[in-house]
XYZ file of C-alpha atoms in Angstrom:
267
model
C 238.457 99.715 221.901
C 235.395 97.613 222.730
C 234.204 96.511 226.164
C 232.236 93.733 227.843
C 229.739 94.364 230.683
C 230.472 92.562 233.951
C 227.543 93.496 236.180
C 227.969 97.204 236.998
C 231.502 97.210 235.572
C 232.857 97.281 232.037
C 235.937 95.274 231.060
C 237.882 96.452 228.028
C 238.098 93.564 225.554
C 241.824 94.041 224.906
C 242.552 93.660 228.614
C 240.341 90.587 228.840
C 242.332 89.006 226.013
C 245.572 89.837 227.814
C 244.311 88.314 231.080
C 243.143 85.135 229.331
C 246.432 84.703 227.460
C 248.518 85.339 230.601
C 246.372 82.792 232.428
C 246.913 80.309 229.591
C 250.685 80.871 229.772
C 250.768 80.243 233.523
C 248.666 77.100 233.057
C 251.043 75.828 230.382
C 253.968 76.643 232.661
C 252.459 74.358 235.291
C 251.903 71.551 232.805
C 255.442 71.849 231.437
C 256.816 71.746 234.984
C 254.937 68.497 235.648
C 256.046 66.836 232.429
C 259.707 67.874 232.585
C 260.215 67.842 236.375
C 261.579 71.371 236.288
C 260.552 74.651 237.918
C 258.932 75.917 234.730
C 255.861 76.996 236.717
C 257.904 79.333 238.933
C 259.803 80.614 235.904
C 256.511 81.329 234.113
C 255.357 83.580 236.983
C 258.654 85.448 237.017
C 258.628 85.802 233.233
C 255.135 87.332 233.409
C 256.121 89.827 236.103
C 259.370 90.850 234.405
C 257.643 90.984 231.029
C 254.860 93.235 232.311
C 257.283 95.637 233.982
C 259.431 95.787 230.845
C 256.378 96.286 228.625
C 255.255 99.196 230.781
C 258.726 100.764 230.833
C 258.939 100.354 227.059
C 255.627 102.159 226.581
C 256.629 104.980 228.924
C 259.966 105.454 227.139
C 258.227 105.498 223.768
C 255.905 108.253 225.043
C 258.376 110.084 227.236
C 257.230 113.562 226.221
C 253.740 112.862 227.592
C 255.065 111.416 230.853
C 257.490 114.294 231.462
C 254.477 116.482 232.232
C 253.114 114.052 234.835
C 255.881 111.606 235.828
C 253.772 109.857 238.468
C 251.184 108.918 235.823
C 253.682 106.305 234.634
C 252.467 104.304 237.650
C 248.818 104.465 236.496
C 248.882 101.037 234.873
C 245.067 100.795 234.992
C 245.008 103.313 232.143
C 246.689 100.759 229.907
C 249.862 101.295 227.909
C 252.169 98.306 227.473
C 254.664 97.684 224.664
C 254.032 94.045 223.721
C 257.277 92.978 222.073
C 259.752 94.484 224.571
C 257.773 92.655 227.254
C 257.849 89.385 225.310
C 261.595 89.704 224.730
C 262.192 90.273 228.454
C 260.037 87.234 229.278
C 261.981 85.058 226.823
C 265.318 86.195 228.259
C 264.032 85.383 231.757
C 262.946 81.914 230.652
C 266.232 80.984 229.002
C 268.391 82.474 231.763
C 266.519 80.572 234.480
C 265.972 77.288 232.625
C 269.082 77.510 230.463
C 268.970 75.289 227.393
C 266.724 72.614 228.857
C 263.795 71.240 226.879
C 261.445 73.027 229.273
C 262.951 76.397 228.276
C 262.140 75.832 224.617
C 258.639 74.601 225.444
C 257.885 77.549 227.735
C 259.537 80.041 225.391
C 257.542 78.650 222.469
C 254.337 79.019 224.481
C 255.190 82.631 225.309
C 255.952 83.470 221.691
C 252.851 81.709 220.380
C 250.546 83.459 222.834
C 252.165 86.823 222.058
C 251.484 86.260 218.353
C 247.894 85.364 219.249
C 247.601 88.654 221.188
C 248.956 90.683 218.262
C 246.444 88.974 215.960
C 243.362 89.059 218.215
C 243.688 92.559 219.688
C 243.141 94.499 216.422
C 240.097 92.321 215.708
C 238.369 93.574 218.883
C 238.596 97.222 217.888
C 235.396 98.630 216.383
C 235.557 99.373 212.690
C 235.318 103.065 211.757
C 231.679 104.110 211.655
C 229.851 107.386 211.052
C 228.931 109.779 213.811
C 225.122 109.703 214.214
C 223.547 112.659 212.383
C 221.692 115.616 213.881
C 223.404 115.567 217.276
C 223.188 118.940 218.998
C 224.970 119.947 222.209
C 225.385 123.305 223.939
C 228.188 125.275 225.539
C 227.933 126.342 229.173
C 226.778 129.742 227.910
C 223.902 128.190 225.961
C 225.371 128.445 222.458
C 224.321 125.584 220.206
C 226.984 123.204 218.859
C 225.733 120.926 216.081
C 228.219 118.103 215.618
C 227.331 117.933 211.922
C 228.733 121.459 211.583
C 232.131 120.250 212.829
C 232.653 118.065 209.770
C 235.547 119.003 207.562
C 237.997 118.974 210.456
C 238.817 116.177 212.920
C 237.902 116.548 216.571
C 237.851 114.610 219.832
C 234.758 114.063 221.977
C 235.349 113.005 225.583
C 232.137 111.903 227.332
C 232.120 112.297 231.110
C 230.044 112.856 234.237
C 230.705 114.476 237.602
C 229.746 111.279 239.491
C 232.215 109.143 237.503
C 235.459 108.527 239.412
C 237.673 107.757 236.372
C 236.195 110.824 234.626
C 237.189 113.020 237.554
C 240.721 111.599 237.587
C 241.356 112.191 233.886
C 239.471 115.483 233.587
C 242.292 117.881 234.585
C 244.626 116.208 232.084
C 242.039 116.240 229.280
C 241.281 119.930 229.926
C 245.013 120.666 229.846
C 245.484 118.806 226.549
C 242.393 120.475 225.083
C 243.869 123.904 225.814
C 246.942 123.346 223.619
C 245.734 120.739 221.111
C 245.951 121.542 217.405
C 242.518 120.014 216.833
C 239.405 120.657 218.957
C 238.947 118.487 222.040
C 235.435 118.727 223.489
C 234.285 117.400 226.858
C 230.622 116.411 226.571
C 228.784 115.862 229.829
C 226.466 112.844 229.906
C 223.147 114.507 230.661
C 223.652 116.235 234.029
C 222.062 119.569 234.841
C 223.969 122.772 234.205
C 224.244 123.972 237.857
C 225.866 120.690 238.896
C 228.348 120.876 236.022
C 229.242 124.497 236.804
C 229.670 123.708 240.495
C 231.993 120.798 239.754
C 234.173 122.808 237.357
C 234.375 125.719 239.801
C 235.277 123.489 242.748
C 237.990 121.754 240.737
C 239.318 124.954 239.171
C 238.771 123.625 235.639
C 238.077 125.658 232.542
C 234.679 125.178 230.938
C 235.780 126.518 227.558
C 235.559 123.149 225.787
C 232.805 121.665 227.957
C 229.530 120.792 226.218
C 226.189 119.825 227.753
C 223.276 117.774 226.480
C 220.246 119.802 227.611
C 217.720 117.557 225.845
C 219.354 114.361 227.067
C 219.256 112.865 223.578
C 222.634 113.429 221.922
C 224.852 111.435 224.288
C 222.552 108.350 224.414
C 222.556 108.363 220.599
C 226.323 107.763 220.694
C 225.665 104.416 222.441
C 228.504 104.759 224.925
C 228.338 101.799 227.315
C 230.709 103.158 229.936
C 232.160 106.412 231.208
C 234.485 107.939 230.426
C 234.538 107.229 226.703
C 236.661 109.199 224.256
C 235.743 109.303 220.568
C 238.192 110.305 217.841
C 236.383 111.636 214.769
C 238.002 112.433 211.435
C 237.108 115.244 209.060
C 234.518 113.146 207.224
C 232.561 112.535 210.415
C 233.760 108.960 210.937
C 234.501 107.702 214.440
C 237.887 106.171 213.655
C 238.853 105.175 217.200
C 237.174 104.760 220.580
C 238.805 104.605 224.002
C 236.632 103.173 226.769
C 237.670 104.008 230.319
C 240.235 106.384 231.765
C 242.685 107.570 229.117
C 246.323 108.462 229.659
C 247.961 111.623 228.382
C 250.202 109.448 226.180
C 247.259 107.648 224.553
C 245.303 110.872 224.064
C 248.331 112.575 222.488
C 248.976 109.589 220.204
C 245.375 109.519 218.987
C 245.402 113.269 218.366
C 248.592 112.896 216.314
C 246.878 110.162 214.288
C 244.015 112.558 213.540
C 246.489 115.284 212.618
C 247.997 112.964 210.009
C 244.607 112.762 208.262
C 244.966 116.486 207.515
C 248.209 116.031 205.587
């Protein structure tokens, strides 16, 4: 998952594509309304709202085991997690129910379907291709033991990069620590260059385990990973390839799905 800098903020490319395509659909709805003298513009807005809600519900249902642990996290839509085609189907039903079999319904429905196909084509293209983990990266545990990432090759692992000052990091941290405790593959939480006393104080105040927490005492390893935003979660296979990257706050469902994908590389 790549991202684009917007001043001090980072916008995930997939979400930018979604916003642009939704905007294009609403624009087309307005044009169709003008040309056909129907309420296609109003219908377009309702189709978007119903489609988004359905897409979210579809994603939650598909990952119900993850959401059973934290039911309220189903409302955390900023973490992402939408099932495209259930949402598109709900939007199409809305369009044809409200506009019936008028010409405007077919025009608006065709626009929705075409833009959905564009989303399914463009989104995979924005994801970074698998690339090797930089060599010679060395981190440390809270107790000072050295952890050379090169030594972890041969088995997949997850590297979550965070900081105590990062709001999204602080929100996801308890969940990531919880998943790390029971995960079948190692999940490490690498701090982005803060001093050890500050890290210890944060973990103690929040009641979080530091078992999987790593620090970068030389301040060189984390910058070498070229992470443009925090938090960033890297999924690394047994050959040392970064096969997937999640920029921004990650949901339990997404983290679990990516871990399962890494587990399949062991089979």
